[in-house]
XYZ file of N, CA and C in Angstrom:
483
model
N -14.350 -49.092 -18.707
C -13.386 -49.556 -19.678
C -11.998 -49.561 -19.066
N -11.169 -50.409 -19.595
C -9.813 -50.542 -19.084
C -8.822 -50.276 -20.195
N -7.843 -49.456 -19.890
C -6.783 -49.216 -20.859
C -5.751 -50.328 -20.718
N -4.807 -50.374 -21.633
C -3.764 -51.393 -21.592
C -2.924 -51.284 -20.337
N -1.815 -51.935 -20.321
C -0.920 -51.948 -19.180
C -0.667 -50.528 -18.692
N -0.955 -50.274 -17.429
C -0.886 -48.926 -16.883
C 0.509 -48.322 -16.991
N 1.538 -49.099 -16.715
C 2.903 -48.569 -16.803
C 3.216 -48.123 -18.233
N 2.757 -48.870 -19.222
C 2.973 -48.481 -20.617
C 2.210 -47.209 -20.956
N 0.999 -47.083 -20.443
C 0.199 -45.880 -20.686
C 0.888 -44.661 -20.077
N 1.357 -44.788 -18.860
C 2.036 -43.677 -18.188
C 3.271 -43.267 -18.977
N 4.050 -44.245 -19.437
C 5.231 -43.933 -20.255
C 4.846 -43.227 -21.545
N 3.799 -43.705 -22.195
C 3.374 -43.132 -23.481
C 2.855 -41.704 -23.328
N 2.248 -41.394 -22.209
C 1.703 -40.053 -21.982
C 2.786 -39.020 -21.698
N 3.924 -39.464 -21.254
C 4.983 -38.546 -20.812
C 5.355 -37.506 -21.872
N 5.632 -37.928 -23.089
C 6.091 -36.984 -24.120
C 4.988 -36.024 -24.582
N 3.762 -36.498 -24.867
C 2.725 -35.522 -25.256
C 2.428 -34.484 -24.168
N 2.462 -34.889 -22.912
C 2.215 -33.939 -21.822
C 3.376 -32.958 -21.719
N 4.597 -33.463 -21.843
C 5.779 -32.594 -21.805
C 5.711 -31.558 -22.937
N 5.347 -32.000 -24.137
C 5.250 -31.086 -25.282
C 4.150 -30.044 -25.057
N 3.026 -30.458 -24.485
C 1.940 -29.521 -24.209
C 2.400 -28.437 -23.238
N 3.100 -28.825 -22.185
C 3.598 -27.851 -21.211
C 4.592 -26.902 -21.875
N 5.482 -27.448 -22.683
C 6.479 -26.617 -23.370
C 5.809 -25.634 -24.327
N 4.868 -26.115 -25.130
C 4.237 -25.277 -26.154
C 3.308 -24.209 -25.576
N 2.606 -24.561 -24.519
C 1.622 -23.633 -23.955
C 2.178 -22.781 -22.815
N 3.308 -23.169 -22.276
C 3.939 -22.485 -21.153
C 3.068 -22.509 -19.891
N 2.260 -23.572 -19.726
C 1.509 -23.722 -18.482
C 2.471 -24.166 -17.389
N 2.100 -23.945 -16.156
C 2.941 -24.333 -15.022
C 2.803 -25.826 -14.713
N 1.579 -26.336 -14.801
C 1.299 -27.728 -14.460
C 0.291 -28.282 -15.453
N 0.514 -29.504 -15.895
C -0.481 -30.226 -16.695
C -0.624 -31.619 -16.107
N -1.856 -32.019 -15.895
C -2.167 -33.351 -15.385
C -3.126 -34.025 -16.349
N -2.987 -35.324 -16.506
C -3.978 -36.120 -17.223
C -4.560 -37.079 -16.195
N -5.881 -37.048 -16.094
C -6.609 -37.777 -15.068
C -7.701 -38.582 -15.735
N -8.011 -39.760 -15.200
C -9.154 -40.488 -15.737
C -10.415 -40.103 -14.951
N -11.550 -40.622 -15.360
C -12.825 -40.216 -14.764
C -12.948 -40.601 -13.298
N -12.154 -41.558 -12.832
C -12.203 -41.943 -11.424
C -11.268 -41.107 -10.561
N -10.493 -40.220 -11.189
C -9.564 -39.383 -10.444
C -8.156 -39.935 -10.377
N -7.896 -41.017 -11.098
C -6.559 -41.604 -11.110
C -5.628 -40.742 -11.961
N -4.530 -40.329 -11.376
C -3.536 -39.529 -12.078
C -2.739 -40.427 -13.016
N -2.743 -40.074 -14.299
C -2.019 -40.857 -15.295
C -0.738 -40.180 -15.749
N -0.704 -38.849 -15.695
C 0.489 -38.118 -16.123
C 0.509 -36.761 -15.453
N 1.719 -36.277 -15.222
C 1.887 -34.922 -14.698
C 3.201 -34.375 -15.213
N 3.195 -33.085 -15.446
C 4.392 -32.402 -15.921
C 4.329 -30.980 -15.431
N 5.471 -30.435 -15.085
C 5.545 -29.056 -14.652
C 5.765 -28.938 -13.168
N 5.844 -27.720 -12.721
C 6.112 -27.421 -11.325
C 4.838 -27.589 -10.508
N 4.825 -28.556 -9.594
C 3.631 -28.838 -8.805
C 3.759 -28.360 -7.366
N 4.803 -27.622 -7.050
C 4.988 -27.131 -5.687
C 3.757 -26.407 -5.181
N 3.342 -26.754 -3.998
C 2.179 -26.103 -3.408
C 0.854 -26.758 -3.766
N 0.876 -27.738 -4.661
C -0.360 -28.422 -5.043
C -0.309 -29.866 -4.571
N -1.357 -30.305 -3.926
C -1.513 -31.712 -3.614
C -2.088 -32.352 -4.871
N -1.224 -32.947 -5.670
C -1.610 -33.423 -6.994
C -2.744 -34.441 -6.918
N -2.713 -35.330 -5.945
C -3.785 -36.321 -5.814
C -5.124 -35.635 -5.537
N -5.105 -34.576 -4.739
C -6.339 -33.833 -4.466
C -6.843 -33.131 -5.726
N -5.931 -32.526 -6.473
C -6.323 -31.860 -7.716
C -6.930 -32.883 -8.680
N -6.317 -34.058 -8.792
C -6.828 -35.100 -9.686
C -8.233 -35.539 -9.268
N -8.431 -35.771 -7.984
C -9.754 -36.181 -7.492
C -10.803 -35.104 -7.719
N -10.444 -33.868 -7.438
C -11.394 -32.768 -7.636
C -11.692 -32.544 -9.115
N -10.700 -32.753 -9.980
C -10.934 -32.631 -11.426
C -11.937 -33.674 -11.889
N -11.803 -34.901 -11.384
C -12.757 -35.955 -11.754
C -14.158 -35.619 -11.245
N -14.241 -35.063 -10.043
C -15.549 -34.678 -9.504
C -16.157 -33.538 -10.314
N -15.350 -32.551 -10.687
C -15.852 -31.450 -11.514
C -16.312 -31.966 -12.866
N -15.571 -32.911 -13.412
C -15.936 -33.520 -14.691
C -17.294 -34.219 -14.577
N -17.472 -35.012 -13.535
C -18.742 -35.724 -13.346
C -19.892 -34.738 -13.150
N -19.666 -33.699 -12.368
C -20.705 -32.686 -12.141
C -21.064 -31.949 -13.426
N -20.053 -31.559 -14.178
C -20.298 -30.844 -15.428
C -21.030 -31.711 -16.435
N -20.662 -32.972 -16.488
C -21.349 -33.909 -17.389
C -22.823 -34.046 -16.990
N -23.078 -34.165 -15.695
C -24.455 -34.287 -15.224
C -25.251 -33.020 -15.527
N -24.647 -31.850 -15.329
C -25.325 -30.590 -15.645
C -25.614 -30.487 -17.142
N -24.675 -30.918 -17.963
C -24.891 -30.888 -19.412
C -26.075 -31.781 -19.792
N -26.158 -32.944 -19.190
C -27.280 -33.847 -19.483
C -28.604 -33.262 -19.006
N -28.617 -32.657 -17.817
C -29.843 -32.066 -17.278
C -30.350 -30.904 -18.117
N -29.442 -30.175 -18.714
C -29.833 -29.008 -19.500
C -29.893 -29.305 -20.997
N -29.811 -30.564 -21.349
C -29.881 -31.028 -22.737
C -28.730 -30.489 -23.599
N -27.647 -30.145 -22.958
C -26.446 -29.767 -23.706
C -25.746 -31.052 -24.118
N -25.150 -31.063 -25.278
C -24.477 -32.269 -25.749
C -23.418 -32.736 -24.762
N -22.492 -31.873 -24.467
C -21.417 -32.151 -23.534
C -20.749 -30.834 -23.204
N -19.928 -30.839 -22.200
C -19.190 -29.639 -21.882
C -17.834 -29.701 -22.558
N -17.349 -28.548 -22.998
C -16.078 -28.488 -23.708
C -14.899 -28.278 -22.765
N -15.029 -27.330 -21.870
C -13.974 -27.076 -20.892
C -14.495 -26.145 -19.814
N -13.791 -26.137 -18.689
C -14.032 -25.173 -17.625
C -12.786 -24.304 -17.524
N -12.993 -23.022 -17.286
C -11.878 -22.099 -17.148
C -12.157 -21.224 -15.945
N -11.239 -21.222 -15.015
C -11.376 -20.424 -13.801
C -10.205 -19.454 -13.723
N -10.505 -18.183 -13.513
C -9.468 -17.166 -13.413
C -9.330 -16.749 -11.959
N -8.115 -16.861 -11.447
C -7.803 -16.409 -10.101
C -6.950 -15.154 -10.158
N -6.533 -14.680 -9.010
C -5.697 -13.478 -8.975
C -4.344 -13.697 -9.640
N -3.749 -14.848 -9.400
C -2.415 -15.104 -9.934
C -2.365 -16.266 -10.923
N -3.311 -17.170 -10.850
C -3.290 -18.359 -11.697
C -4.659 -18.612 -12.309
N -4.615 -19.375 -13.389
C -5.841 -19.788 -14.059
C -5.864 -21.307 -14.144
N -7.054 -21.853 -14.195
C -7.245 -23.295 -14.274
C -8.034 -23.613 -15.537
N -7.559 -24.579 -16.281
C -8.243 -25.076 -17.474
C -8.474 -26.555 -17.247
N -9.724 -26.988 -17.383
C -10.104 -28.379 -17.158
C -10.936 -28.808 -18.351
N -10.490 -29.833 -19.070
C -11.200 -30.227 -20.286
C -11.174 -31.743 -20.487
N -12.324 -32.309 -20.816
C -12.357 -33.737 -21.143
C -11.949 -33.949 -22.602
N -11.416 -35.129 -22.871
C -11.139 -35.500 -24.257
C -11.248 -37.015 -24.386
N -11.649 -37.435 -25.569
C -11.934 -38.852 -25.799
C -10.707 -39.584 -26.323
N -10.568 -40.818 -25.888
C -9.632 -41.767 -26.485
C -10.495 -42.924 -26.984
N -9.943 -43.858 -27.729
C -10.760 -44.990 -28.170
C -11.322 -45.841 -27.033
N -10.734 -45.764 -25.846
C -11.204 -46.607 -24.749
C -11.941 -45.869 -23.644
N -11.650 -44.589 -23.464
C -12.266 -43.866 -22.358
C -12.090 -42.363 -22.537
N -12.792 -41.631 -21.705
C -12.623 -40.185 -21.692
C -11.632 -39.840 -20.589
N -10.699 -38.966 -20.908
C -9.710 -38.485 -19.944
C -9.917 -37.000 -19.727
N -9.218 -36.454 -18.749
C -9.368 -35.053 -18.388
C -7.984 -34.414 -18.341
N -7.846 -33.279 -18.997
C -6.631 -32.485 -18.884
C -6.872 -31.386 -17.863
N -5.952 -31.253 -16.931
C -5.961 -30.149 -15.974
C -4.702 -29.344 -16.247
N -4.860 -28.076 -16.552
C -3.708 -27.200 -16.777
C -3.835 -25.991 -15.858
N -2.756 -25.685 -15.155
C -2.708 -24.520 -14.279
C -1.646 -23.590 -14.852
N -2.016 -22.340 -15.050
C -1.084 -21.416 -15.679
C -1.207 -20.017 -15.108
N -0.203 -19.210 -15.411
C -0.174 -17.819 -14.954
C -0.025 -16.908 -16.168
N 0.536 -15.742 -15.976
C 0.645 -14.761 -17.056
C 1.617 -15.153 -18.162
N 2.397 -16.197 -17.959
C 3.293 -16.675 -19.016
C 2.539 -17.370 -20.137
N 1.285 -17.718 -19.893
C 0.453 -18.385 -20.894
C -0.874 -17.640 -20.984
N -1.804 -18.211 -21.729
C -3.137 -17.608 -21.846
C -4.135 -18.696 -22.216
N -5.404 -18.405 -22.007
C -6.439 -19.356 -22.392
C -6.378 -19.630 -23.890
N -6.145 -18.604 -24.681
C -6.057 -18.778 -26.129
C -4.949 -19.737 -26.530
N -3.805 -19.637 -25.892
C -2.681 -20.516 -26.193
C -2.999 -21.955 -25.780
N -3.605 -22.124 -24.619
C -3.991 -23.458 -24.158
C -5.001 -24.073 -25.122
N -6.008 -23.304 -25.522
C -7.010 -23.808 -26.468
C -6.390 -24.136 -27.826
N -5.434 -23.338 -28.253
C -4.775 -23.555 -29.538
C -4.107 -24.928 -29.596
N -3.471 -25.346 -28.505
C -2.737 -26.617 -28.492
C -3.558 -27.791 -27.953
N -4.682 -27.524 -27.307
C -5.449 -28.604 -26.678
C -5.951 -29.644 -27.681
N -6.514 -29.217 -28.777
C -7.079 -30.172 -29.736
C -6.005 -31.121 -30.280
N -4.853 -30.574 -30.612
C -3.752 -31.413 -31.095
C -3.278 -32.360 -29.995
N -3.206 -31.868 -28.776
C -2.822 -32.695 -27.636
C -3.784 -33.882 -27.475
N -5.069 -33.594 -27.496
C -6.076 -34.648 -27.338
C -5.979 -35.672 -28.475
N -5.747 -35.202 -29.691
C -5.595 -36.124 -30.824
C -4.371 -37.008 -30.657
N -3.257 -36.411 -30.219
C -2.024 -37.188 -30.019
C -2.229 -38.287 -28.978
N -2.931 -37.973 -27.906
C -3.190 -38.981 -26.873
C -4.097 -40.077 -27.434
N -5.159 -39.686 -28.122
C -6.080 -40.660 -28.693
C -5.438 -41.576 -29.715
N -4.389 -41.093 -30.373
C -3.687 -41.900 -31.372
C -2.635 -42.829 -30.782
N -2.364 -42.734 -29.502
C -1.357 -43.603 -28.898
C -1.792 -45.066 -29.007
N -0.885 -45.959 -29.380
C -1.257 -47.370 -29.498
C -1.730 -47.975 -28.174
N -1.293 -47.421 -27.053
C -1.717 -47.947 -25.754
C -3.211 -47.752 -25.525
N -3.807 -46.786 -26.206
C -5.254 -46.601 -26.110
C -5.967 -47.289 -27.268
N -5.361 -47.329 -28.411
C -5.986 -47.957 -29.578
C -6.100 -49.463 -29.405
N -5.111 -50.075 -28.761
C -5.085 -51.532 -28.629
C -5.431 -51.990 -27.220
N -6.097 -51.159 -26.468
C -6.358 -51.468 -25.066
C -7.448 -52.509 -24.899
N -7.302 -53.261 -23.818
C -8.323 -54.216 -23.405
C -9.499 -53.427 -22.837
N -10.666 -53.621 -23.367
C -11.844 -52.851 -22.939
C -12.686 -53.597 -21.912
N -12.119 -54.595 -21.268
C -12.929 -55.433 -20.386
C -12.591 -55.270 -18.915
N -11.933 -54.216 -18.524
C -11.502 -54.042 -17.141
C -12.665 -53.946 -16.172
N -12.323 -54.002 -14.888
C -13.361 -53.961 -13.872
C -12.854 -53.197 -12.654
N -13.736 -52.992 -11.716
C -13.372 -52.277 -10.494
C -12.329 -53.044 -9.693
N -12.281 -54.365 -9.829
C -11.321 -55.167 -9.083
C -9.880 -54.821 -9.440
N -9.642 -54.335 -10.636
C -8.269 -54.035 -11.054
C -7.851 -52.618 -10.697
N -8.770 -51.802 -10.231
C -8.450 -50.402 -9.970
C -7.318 -50.250 -8.962
N -7.405 -50.941 -7.839
C -6.387 -50.772 -6.801
C -5.007 -51.196 -7.284
N -4.914 -52.327 -7.967
C -3.604 -52.760 -8.456
C -3.082 -51.808 -9.534
N -3.970 -51.306 -10.399
C -3.554 -50.322 -11.406
C -3.069 -49.039 -10.741
N -3.776 -48.588 -9.721
C -3.391 -47.375 -9.006
C -2.021 -47.542 -8.361
N -1.816 -48.674 -7.679
C -0.521 -48.915 -7.041
C 0.599 -48.981 -8.072
N 0.353 -49.626 -9.210
C 1.369 -49.705 -10.260
C 1.697 -48.318 -10.797
N 0.688 -47.510 -10.988
C 0.894 -46.154 -11.478
C 1.678 -45.304 -10.486
N 1.331 -45.410 -9.210
C 2.044 -44.642 -8.197
C 3.503 -45.076 -8.108
N 3.755 -46.387 -8.177
C 5.145 -46.870 -8.148
C 5.930 -46.327 -9.333
N 5.241 -46.144 -10.446
C 5.922 -45.713 -11.658
C 6.235 -44.218 -11.666
N 5.358 -43.389 -11.083
C 5.560 -41.943 -11.163
C 6.125 -41.316 -9.895
N 6.075 -42.010 -8.778
C 6.543 -41.447 -7.512
C 7.938 -41.968 -7.194
N 8.743 -41.160 -6.551
C 10.054 -41.634 -6.113
C 9.879 -42.801 -5.141
N 10.772 -43.788 -5.155
C 10.626 -44.962 -4.306
C 10.534 -44.634 -2.821
N 11.186 -43.592 -2.365
C 11.168 -43.272 -0.940
C 9.852 -42.646 -0.479
N 8.937 -42.335 -1.411
C 7.627 -41.779 -1.055
C 6.623 -42.858 -0.734
N 6.858 -44.068 -1.189
C 5.868 -45.137 -1.015
C 6.202 -46.011 0.167
């Protein structure tokens, strides 16, 4: 499936992601599609290769979905990994056109409970965006590269490209 104009989607995601980071006090929040394309990011990303995190989140999502199907589980709700200093929350959520993935990295300033408390509202806000409600559902693999380049031009400083 294809969402509407990528630049419009990226712009529309900015405020809900910013609010999620503010409300939950996570360090980093990313919204990624199932192919690993980064659609939104907010927070301090120092030390993280964001493109790598996005790709690995998509791979974890695909693996978890496959495991859920193999074990006759309906679907997976989220993955939570606790490290010495940081925690990772990875959760899929549906929009009218596709499933997206939230990646949140947090430390002791937040908690899993706080992230879970705001996640459902966050997912609903994204699903209600007109850019997903009115999206063209006929996209193809041929548009992926141009969409990716447009997205990177929109979120990256010009001197990085």
